[in-house]
C-alpha positions as a printed NumPy array, in Angstrom:
array([[-18.411,  16.529,   3.772],
       [-16.941,  14.61 ,   6.714],
       [-13.761,  15.967,   8.25 ],
       [-10.59 ,  14.169,   7.217],
       [ -8.807,  12.78 ,  10.259],
       [ -5.399,  12.293,   8.657],
       [ -3.745,  11.772,   5.287],
       [ -1.122,   9.027,   5.284],
       [  1.213,   8.948,   2.268],
       [  3.436,   5.944,   1.659],
       [  6.071,   5.425,  -0.989],
       [  9.407,   3.993,  -1.916],
       [ 11.611,   4.345,  -5.009],
       [ 10.476,   7.354,  -7.046],
       [  8.089,   8.74 ,  -4.438],
       [ 10.269,  11.638,  -3.272],
       [ 10.019,  13.254,  -6.716],
       [  6.217,  13.072,  -6.453],
       [  6.244,  14.719,  -3.024],
       [  8.529,  17.503,  -4.28 ],
       [  5.974,  18.285,  -7.01 ],
       [  2.84 ,  17.98 ,  -4.859],
       [  3.75 ,  19.498,  -1.473],
       [  4.432,  23.052,  -2.762],
       [  0.807,  23.195,  -3.941],
       [ -0.773,  22.102,  -0.643],
       [ -2.951,  24.659,   1.154],
       [ -1.183,  26.044,   4.226],
       [ -4.456,  25.947,   6.225],
       [ -5.076,  22.185,   6.169],
       [ -7.305,  21.015,   8.998],
       [ -5.696,  17.572,   9.217],
       [ -2.146,  16.196,   9.512],
       [ -0.164,  14.568,   6.711],
       [  1.95 ,  11.593,   7.771],
       [  4.61 ,  10.454,   5.289],
       [  6.263,   7.027,   5.349],
       [  9.078,   6.655,   2.819],
       [ 11.536,   3.787,   2.518],
       [ 14.979,   5.33 ,   2.846],
       [ 18.453,   4.624,   4.067],
       [ 19.344,   5.242,   7.666],
       [ 21.122,   8.519,   8.373],
       [ 19.384,  10.707,   5.78 ],
       [ 16.87 ,  11.956,   8.356],
       [ 17.474,  15.682,   8.592],
       [ 18.162,  15.931,   4.86 ],
       [ 14.643,  14.76 ,   3.988],
       [ 13.015,  17.002,   6.587],
       [ 15.046,  20.012,   5.388],
       [ 14.296,  19.277,   1.747],
       [ 10.525,  19.054,   2.319],
       [ 10.51 ,  22.082,   4.669],
       [ 11.792,  24.258,   1.834],
       [  9.07 ,  22.996,  -0.527],
       [  5.922,  23.672,   1.507],
       [  4.229,  26.29 ,   3.668],
       [  3.238,  23.651,   6.217],
       [  5.381,  22.778,   9.222],
       [  7.472,  19.669,   8.504],
       [  9.042,  17.544,  11.207],
       [ 10.18 ,  14.043,  11.916],
       [  7.691,  12.245,  14.17 ],
       [  8.828,  11.769,  17.783],
       [  7.83 ,   9.171,  20.362],
       [  4.671,  10.191,  22.303],
       [  4.301,  13.378,  20.225],
       [  0.752,  14.696,  19.893],
       [ -0.42 ,  14.721,  16.262],
       [ -1.509,  18.203,  15.18 ],
       [ -3.491,  19.43 ,  12.195],
       [ -1.596,  21.374,   9.547],
       [  1.684,  19.526,  10.115],
       [  3.576,  17.156,   7.857],
       [  5.151,  14.349,   9.881],
       [  7.868,  12.106,   8.477],
       [  8.453,   8.583,   9.754],
       [ 12.019,   8.295,  11.096],
       [ 14.273,   5.88 ,   9.236],
       [ 14.604,   2.417,  10.759],
       [ 11.483,   2.704,  12.985],
       [  7.896,   1.668,  12.371],
       [  5.601,   4.645,  12.962],
       [  2.342,   3.882,  14.757],
       [ -0.601,   6.12 ,  15.547],
       [ -1.934,   5.556,  19.07 ],
       [ -5.559,   5.817,  20.259],
       [ -4.751,   9.101,  22.055],
       [ -3.569,  10.644,  18.741],
       [  0.133,  10.455,  19.537],
       [  2.945,   8.671,  17.73 ],
       [  4.738,   5.563,  18.854],
       [  8.056,   4.441,  17.374],
       [  8.642,   0.708,  17.12 ],
       [ 11.853,  -1.163,  16.375],
       [ 10.304,  -4.6  ,  15.82 ],
       [ 11.089,  -6.781,  12.807],
       [ 10.898,  -5.404,   9.293],
       [  7.599,  -5.818,   7.44 ],
       [  7.872,  -6.348,   3.672],
       [ 11.645,  -5.923,   4.102],
       [ 10.986,  -2.395,   5.349],
       [ 11.27 ,  -0.383,   8.551],
       [  9.418,   1.917,   8.548],
       [  6.695,  -0.16 ,   6.97 ],
       [  3.894,   1.615,   5.134],
       [  1.512,  -1.241,   6.021],
       [  2.151,  -0.724,   9.75 ],
       [  1.367,   3.003,   9.601],
       [ -1.656,   2.634,   7.288],
       [ -3.126,  -0.016,   9.618],
       [ -2.503,   1.769,  12.909],
       [ -3.833,   5.072,  11.499],
       [ -6.919,   3.252,  10.178],
       [ -7.509,   1.749,  13.618],
       [ -7.49 ,   5.215,  15.163],
       [ -9.094,   7.397,  12.476],
       [-11.464,   4.776,  10.991],
       [-13.523,   6.158,   8.094],
       [-11.861,   9.595,   8.326],
       [ -8.437,   8.281,   7.258],
       [ -7.127,   8.805,   3.721],
       [ -4.224,   6.61 ,   2.551],
       [ -2.226,   7.341,  -0.621],
       [  0.332,   4.898,  -2.036],
       [  2.983,   6.271,  -4.394],
       [  5.772,   4.896,  -6.585],
       [  7.798,   1.954,  -5.282],
       [  9.305,  -1.433,  -6.005],
       [  7.615,  -3.702,  -3.449],
       [  4.071,  -4.301,  -2.219],
       [  4.453,  -2.593,   1.177],
       [  1.286,  -0.559,   1.744],
       [ -1.1  ,  -2.823,  -0.16 ],
       [ -2.298,  -4.747,   2.914],
       [ -2.607,  -1.455,   4.763],
       [ -4.82 ,  -0.085,   1.987],
       [ -7.025,  -3.184,   2.164],
       [ -7.307,  -2.706,   5.939],
       [ -8.088,   1.021,   5.607],
       [-10.787,   0.365,   3.013],
       [-12.399,  -2.287,   5.258],
       [-12.496,   0.345,   8.029],
       [-14.302,   2.775,   5.704],
       [-11.282,   4.927,   4.837],
       [-10.479,   6.455,   1.455],
       [ -7.703,   4.63 ,  -0.404],
       [ -5.712,   6.175,  -3.235],
       [ -2.913,   5.097,  -5.538],
       [ -0.632,   6.999,  -7.872],
       [ -1.402,   6.343, -11.526],
       [  1.245,   3.708, -12.368],
       [  1.863,   5.34 , -15.758],
       [  3.235,   8.396, -13.895],
       [  5.336,   6.403, -11.394],
       [  9.102,   6.001, -11.738],
       [  8.616,   2.493, -10.347],
       [  5.086,   1.296, -11.105],
       [  5.031,  -1.955,  -9.092],
       [  3.726,  -0.538,  -5.786],
       [  0.756,   1.427,  -7.191],
       [ -0.003,  -1.406,  -9.649],
       [ -0.285,  -3.852,  -6.752],
       [ -2.514,  -1.379,  -4.888],
       [ -4.86 ,  -1.154,  -7.866],
       [ -4.855,  -4.93 ,  -8.484],
       [ -5.254,  -6.127,  -4.902],
       [ -6.661,  -3.302,  -2.777],
       [ -9.541,  -2.049,  -4.955],
       [ -8.511,   1.557,  -4.252],
       [-11.117,   4.31 ,  -4.114],
       [ -9.315,   6.393,  -6.732],
       [ -6.204,   6.462,  -8.946],
       [ -4.532,   9.878,  -9.202],
       [ -2.067,  11.365, -11.659],
       [  0.674,  13.463, -10.03 ],
       [ -0.871,  16.7  , -11.304],
       [ -4.224,  15.789,  -9.678],
       [ -2.866,  15.037,  -6.207],
       [ -2.536,  18.544,  -4.745],
       [ -6.076,  19.563,  -5.729],
       [ -7.411,  16.29 ,  -4.332],
       [ -5.549,  16.764,  -1.028],
       [ -6.651,  20.404,  -0.753],
       [-10.263,  19.372,  -1.4  ],
       [-10.13 ,  17.131,   1.698],
       [ -9.795,  20.205,   3.928],
       [-12.872,  22.009,   5.209],
       [-10.731,  25.194,   5.373],
       [-10.887,  25.852,   1.617]])
């Protein structure tokens, strides 16, 4: 099995509930980082980080400019900034125009991570009400990455994963209760 470079999880409306169910079951010895991009209102930064910190054994932090990306961490995209992965495996924060009415944009992070990690990237798109992330999934798949979508029947807002399935030809569709085992299976530390 090839080593997973990074797992990027994107979501919007209804995705936080999924994360709160899945993250407590994630193996604390992951040998790759998890990068989470969620559409949210500005100013709720520390609340989200604190909430997720109390639900997982992994270290959770908001991504900082020029920060080195480390295995076994969960990074959260700051509100109102696009989060990019740079060739030297650091983060870059970008305040350019919104993409799909969103900043951070899931597409931006999926694409930049796919550029850097290539076929070792895994991108998962969760519940949400717009198509942000779909183009990023298409890009990741073209680069040889694994693309995943939440089963729309389990999503609070099915539009985002439905669009992923319709347009991005995702590698696999996962029910919420399957996600933690799938993520844990990506680690060579099991």
